[in-house]
JSON list of C-alpha atoms in Angstrom, two decimals:
[
{"chain": "A", "resi": 226, "resn": "MET", "atom": "CA", "xyz": [-8.25, 8.51, -27.61]},
{"chain": "A", "resi": 227, "resn": "SER", "atom": "CA", "xyz": [-6.56, 12.57, -27.72]},
{"chain": "A", "resi": 228, "resn": "GLU", "atom": "CA", "xyz": [-3.24, 13.11, -27.74]},
{"chain": "A", "resi": 229, "resn": "VAL", "atom": "CA", "xyz": [-1.29, 13.90, -24.35]},
{"chain": "A", "resi": 230, "resn": "THR", "atom": "CA", "xyz": [0.61, 17.31, -24.88]},
{"chain": "A", "resi": 231, "resn": "ARG", "atom": "CA", "xyz": [2.99, 19.29, -22.91]},
{"chain": "A", "resi": 232, "resn": "VAL", "atom": "CA", "xyz": [2.17, 22.40, -21.64]},
{"chain": "A", "resi": 233, "resn": "PRO", "atom": "CA", "xyz": [4.61, 25.37, -21.84]},
{"chain": "A", "resi": 234, "resn": "ALA", "atom": "CA", "xyz": [6.21, 27.12, -18.48]},
{"chain": "A", "resi": 235, "resn": "ARG", "atom": "CA", "xyz": [4.81, 30.11, -19.66]},
{"chain": "A", "resi": 236, "resn": "LEU", "atom": "CA", "xyz": [1.59, 29.09, -19.81]},
{"chain": "A", "resi": 237, "resn": "SER", "atom": "CA", "xyz": [0.97, 26.64, -16.95]},
{"chain": "A", "resi": 238, "resn": "GLY", "atom": "CA", "xyz": [3.44, 28.41, -14.66]},
{"chain": "A", "resi": 239, "resn": "ILE", "atom": "CA", "xyz": [4.62, 24.45, -13.97]},
{"chain": "A", "resi": 240, "resn": "SER", "atom": "CA", "xyz": [8.23, 23.14, -16.14]},
{"chain": "A", "resi": 241, "resn": "ASP", "atom": "CA", "xyz": [6.89, 19.66, -16.32]},
{"chain": "A", "resi": 242, "resn": "ALA", "atom": "CA", "xyz": [2.87, 19.98, -16.94]},
{"chain": "A", "resi": 243, "resn": "VAL", "atom": "CA", "xyz": [1.23, 18.01, -19.18]},
{"chain": "A", "resi": 244, "resn": "GLU", "atom": "CA", "xyz": [-2.49, 18.05, -20.30]},
{"chain": "A", "resi": 245, "resn": "LEU", "atom": "CA", "xyz": [-5.11, 15.49, -22.36]},
{"chain": "A", "resi": 246, "resn": "ARG", "atom": "CA", "xyz": [-8.58, 16.48, -23.39]},
{"chain": "A", "resi": 247, "resn": "ALA", "atom": "CA", "xyz": [-11.00, 14.24, -22.82]},
{"chain": "A", "resi": 248, "resn": "GLN", "atom": "CA", "xyz": [-14.79, 13.42, -22.19]},
{"chain": "A", "resi": 249, "resn": "CYS", "atom": "CA", "xyz": [-15.76, 12.60, -18.79]},
{"chain": "A", "resi": 250, "resn": "SER", "atom": "CA", "xyz": [-19.14, 11.36, -17.14]},
{"chain": "A", "resi": 251, "resn": "ILE", "atom": "CA", "xyz": [-20.55, 13.27, -13.99]},
{"chain": "A", "resi": 252, "resn": "ALA", "atom": "CA", "xyz": [-23.07, 11.53, -12.03]},
{"chain": "A", "resi": 253, "resn": "ARG", "atom": "CA", "xyz": [-24.74, 13.62, -9.23]},
{"chain": "A", "resi": 254, "resn": "TYR", "atom": "CA", "xyz": [-25.52, 11.55, -5.79]},
{"chain": "A", "resi": 255, "resn": "ARG", "atom": "CA", "xyz": [-28.25, 11.51, -3.27]},
{"chain": "A", "resi": 256, "resn": "THR", "atom": "CA", "xyz": [-26.74, 11.39, -0.07]},
{"chain": "A", "resi": 257, "resn": "LYS", "atom": "CA", "xyz": [-28.03, 10.23, 3.57]},
{"chain": "A", "resi": 258, "resn": "ASN", "atom": "CA", "xyz": [-25.71, 10.94, 6.39]},
{"chain": "A", "resi": 259, "resn": "SER", "atom": "CA", "xyz": [-22.74, 12.20, 3.95]},
{"chain": "A", "resi": 260, "resn": "VAL", "atom": "CA", "xyz": [-22.99, 8.73, 2.55]},
{"chain": "A", "resi": 261, "resn": "ALA", "atom": "CA", "xyz": [-23.62, 8.21, -1.19]},
{"chain": "A", "resi": 262, "resn": "VAL", "atom": "CA", "xyz": [-27.00, 6.17, -1.58]},
{"chain": "A", "resi": 263, "resn": "SER", "atom": "CA", "xyz": [-27.93, 6.49, -5.21]},
{"chain": "A", "resi": 264, "resn": "VAL", "atom": "CA", "xyz": [-27.04, 8.09, -8.49]},
{"chain": "A", "resi": 265, "resn": "LYS", "atom": "CA", "xyz": [-29.87, 11.23, -9.21]},
{"chain": "A", "resi": 266, "resn": "GLY", "atom": "CA", "xyz": [-30.57, 10.83, -12.87]},
{"chain": "A", "resi": 267, "resn": "LYS", "atom": "CA", "xyz": [-28.19, 9.57, -15.52]},
{"chain": "A", "resi": 268, "resn": "PRO", "atom": "CA", "xyz": [-24.84, 10.48, -15.95]},
{"chain": "A", "resi": 269, "resn": "ARG", "atom": "CA", "xyz": [-23.75, 13.04, -18.46]},
{"chain": "A", "resi": 270, "resn": "LEU", "atom": "CA", "xyz": [-20.83, 13.47, -20.85]},
{"chain": "A", "resi": 271, "resn": "HIS", "atom": "CA", "xyz": [-18.80, 16.73, -21.02]},
{"chain": "A", "resi": 272, "resn": "PRO", "atom": "CA", "xyz": [-15.99, 17.88, -22.19]},
{"chain": "A", "resi": 273, "resn": "CYS", "atom": "CA", "xyz": [-12.89, 17.83, -19.47]},
{"chain": "A", "resi": 274, "resn": "LYS", "atom": "CA", "xyz": [-9.04, 18.57, -19.26]},
{"chain": "A", "resi": 275, "resn": "ILE", "atom": "CA", "xyz": [-6.52, 16.53, -17.57]},
{"chain": "A", "resi": 276, "resn": "MET", "atom": "CA", "xyz": [-3.37, 17.83, -16.41]},
{"chain": "A", "resi": 277, "resn": "ALA", "atom": "CA", "xyz": [-0.50, 16.56, -14.36]},
{"chain": "A", "resi": 278, "resn": "SER", "atom": "CA", "xyz": [2.94, 17.30, -13.33]},
{"chain": "A", "resi": 279, "resn": "TYR", "atom": "CA", "xyz": [5.56, 15.12, -11.70]},
{"chain": "A", "resi": 280, "resn": "SER", "atom": "CA", "xyz": [7.59, 18.12, -10.06]},
{"chain": "A", "resi": 281, "resn": "GLU", "atom": "CA", "xyz": [3.88, 19.35, -8.39]},
{"chain": "A", "resi": 282, "resn": "GLY", "atom": "CA", "xyz": [2.94, 15.54, -7.61]},
{"chain": "A", "resi": 283, "resn": "THR", "atom": "CA", "xyz": [-0.51, 16.02, -9.02]},
{"chain": "A", "resi": 284, "resn": "VAL", "atom": "CA", "xyz": [-3.32, 15.16, -11.17]},
{"chain": "A", "resi": 285, "resn": "SER", "atom": "CA", "xyz": [-6.01, 17.28, -11.76]},
{"chain": "A", "resi": 286, "resn": "VAL", "atom": "CA", "xyz": [-9.43, 16.91, -14.01]},
{"chain": "A", "resi": 287, "resn": "SER", "atom": "CA", "xyz": [-11.20, 20.06, -14.82]},
{"chain": "A", "resi": 288, "resn": "VAL", "atom": "CA", "xyz": [-14.66, 20.24, -16.15]},
{"chain": "A", "resi": 289, "resn": "PRO", "atom": "CA", "xyz": [-15.12, 23.78, -17.35]},
{"chain": "A", "resi": 290, "resn": "GLU", "atom": "CA", "xyz": [-18.83, 23.34, -18.07]},
{"chain": "A", "resi": 291, "resn": "THR", "atom": "CA", "xyz": [-19.58, 22.32, -14.72]},
{"chain": "A", "resi": 292, "resn": "ALA", "atom": "CA", "xyz": [-17.02, 24.76, -12.98]},
{"chain": "A", "resi": 293, "resn": "PHE", "atom": "CA", "xyz": [-15.90, 21.36, -11.31]},
{"chain": "A", "resi": 294, "resn": "SER", "atom": "CA", "xyz": [-12.33, 20.50, -10.66]},
{"chain": "A", "resi": 295, "resn": "VAL", "atom": "CA", "xyz": [-10.81, 17.70, -8.66]},
{"chain": "A", "resi": 296, "resn": "THR", "atom": "CA", "xyz": [-7.12, 17.09, -7.90]},
{"chain": "A", "resi": 297, "resn": "VAL", "atom": "CA", "xyz": [-5.08, 14.31, -6.40]},
{"chain": "A", "resi": 298, "resn": "ARG", "atom": "CA", "xyz": [-1.65, 12.89, -5.39]},
{"chain": "A", "resi": 299, "resn": "LEU", "atom": "CA", "xyz": [-0.02, 11.59, -8.57]},
{"chain": "A", "resi": 300, "resn": "GLU", "atom": "CA", "xyz": [1.31, 9.11, -6.27]},
{"chain": "A", "resi": 301, "resn": "GLU", "atom": "CA", "xyz": [-1.97, 7.80, -5.52]},
{"chain": "A", "resi": 302, "resn": "MET", "atom": "CA", "xyz": [-3.43, 7.81, -8.92]},
{"chain": "A", "resi": 303, "resn": "MET", "atom": "CA", "xyz": [-0.32, 5.56, -10.07]},
{"chain": "A", "resi": 304, "resn": "ALA", "atom": "CA", "xyz": [-1.05, 3.23, -7.33]},
{"chain": "A", "resi": 305, "resn": "VAL", "atom": "CA", "xyz": [-4.56, 3.07, -8.30]},
{"chain": "A", "resi": 306, "resn": "LEU", "atom": "CA", "xyz": [-3.87, 2.35, -12.10]},
{"chain": "A", "resi": 307, "resn": "LYS", "atom": "CA", "xyz": [-1.04, -0.15, -11.09]},
{"chain": "A", "resi": 308, "resn": "GLU", "atom": "CA", "xyz": [-3.46, -1.81, -8.84]},
{"chain": "A", "resi": 309, "resn": "ALA", "atom": "CA", "xyz": [-5.81, -2.10, -11.75]},
{"chain": "A", "resi": 310, "resn": "ALA", "atom": "CA", "xyz": [-3.35, -3.57, -14.40]},
{"chain": "A", "resi": 311, "resn": "ASP", "atom": "CA", "xyz": [-2.16, -6.15, -12.03]},
{"chain": "A", "resi": 312, "resn": "ALA", "atom": "CA", "xyz": [-6.32, -7.23, -11.23]},
{"chain": "A", "resi": 313, "resn": "SER", "atom": "CA", "xyz": [-6.66, -7.33, -14.83]},
{"chain": "A", "resi": 314, "resn": "ARG", "atom": "CA", "xyz": [-3.47, -9.19, -15.34]},
{"chain": "A", "resi": 315, "resn": "SER", "atom": "CA", "xyz": [-5.03, -11.71, -12.56]},
{"chain": "A", "resi": 316, "resn": "VAL", "atom": "CA", "xyz": [-8.17, -11.82, -14.18]},
{"chain": "A", "resi": 317, "resn": "GLU", "atom": "CA", "xyz": [-7.08, -12.70, -17.39]},
{"chain": "A", "resi": 318, "resn": "GLU", "atom": "CA", "xyz": [-4.63, -15.60, -16.05]},
{"chain": "A", "resi": 319, "resn": "ILE", "atom": "CA", "xyz": [-7.61, -17.26, -14.33]},
{"chain": "A", "resi": 320, "resn": "LEU", "atom": "CA", "xyz": [-9.50, -17.00, -17.59]},
{"chain": "A", "resi": 321, "resn": "GLN", "atom": "CA", "xyz": [-6.77, -18.46, -19.93]},
{"chain": "A", "resi": 322, "resn": "GLU", "atom": "CA", "xyz": [-6.03, -21.24, -16.80]},
{"chain": "A", "resi": 323, "resn": "GLU", "atom": "CA", "xyz": [-9.95, -21.97, -17.07]},
{"chain": "A", "resi": 324, "resn": "ARG", "atom": "CA", "xyz": [-9.76, -22.18, -20.97]},
{"chain": "A", "resi": 325, "resn": "ASP", "atom": "CA", "xyz": [-6.64, -24.39, -20.90]},
{"chain": "A", "resi": 326, "resn": "HIS", "atom": "CA", "xyz": [-8.38, -26.63, -18.47]},
{"chain": "A", "resi": 327, "resn": "ALA", "atom": "CA", "xyz": [-11.80, -27.13, -20.40]},
{"chain": "A", "resi": 328, "resn": "GLN", "atom": "CA", "xyz": [-9.54, -27.98, -23.76]},
{"chain": "A", "resi": 329, "resn": "GLU", "atom": "CA", "xyz": [-8.18, -30.80, -21.67]},
{"chain": "A", "resi": 330, "resn": "CYS", "atom": "CA", "xyz": [-11.05, -32.20, -20.69]},
{"chain": "A", "resi": 331, "resn": "ALA", "atom": "CA", "xyz": [-12.98, -31.86, -23.95]},
{"chain": "A", "resi": 332, "resn": "ALA", "atom": "CA", "xyz": [-9.65, -33.06, -25.62]},
{"chain": "A", "resi": 333, "resn": "PRO", "atom": "CA", "xyz": [-10.59, -36.92, -26.50]},
{"chain": "A", "resi": 334, "resn": "GLN", "atom": "CA", "xyz": [-9.02, -39.42, -24.42]},
{"chain": "A", "resi": 335, "resn": "GLY", "atom": "CA", "xyz": [-7.05, -42.35, -25.72]}
]
């Protein structure tokens, strides 16, 4: 994984800006009545830049090769990431319970 770096305010205009250089996948969709119905072709990898700022309350992902950028509220991004982490822990707990139960059933009775 790349390293998160602090972006000086003289470059970003924001006192607490951070960035991460990464790879992202861009997929194009076919739509019908403004609803995605399928993916066009194969998603392609591109270099991208993820930037965030608490004071601005935003996270942005820009893909210079495609002249594409998206920005979302930091609060919403953090809520989604927290829920994903919670969901992962829940799944791991269920899998562990199933493994424990399987071991108990396989143990010799005596």
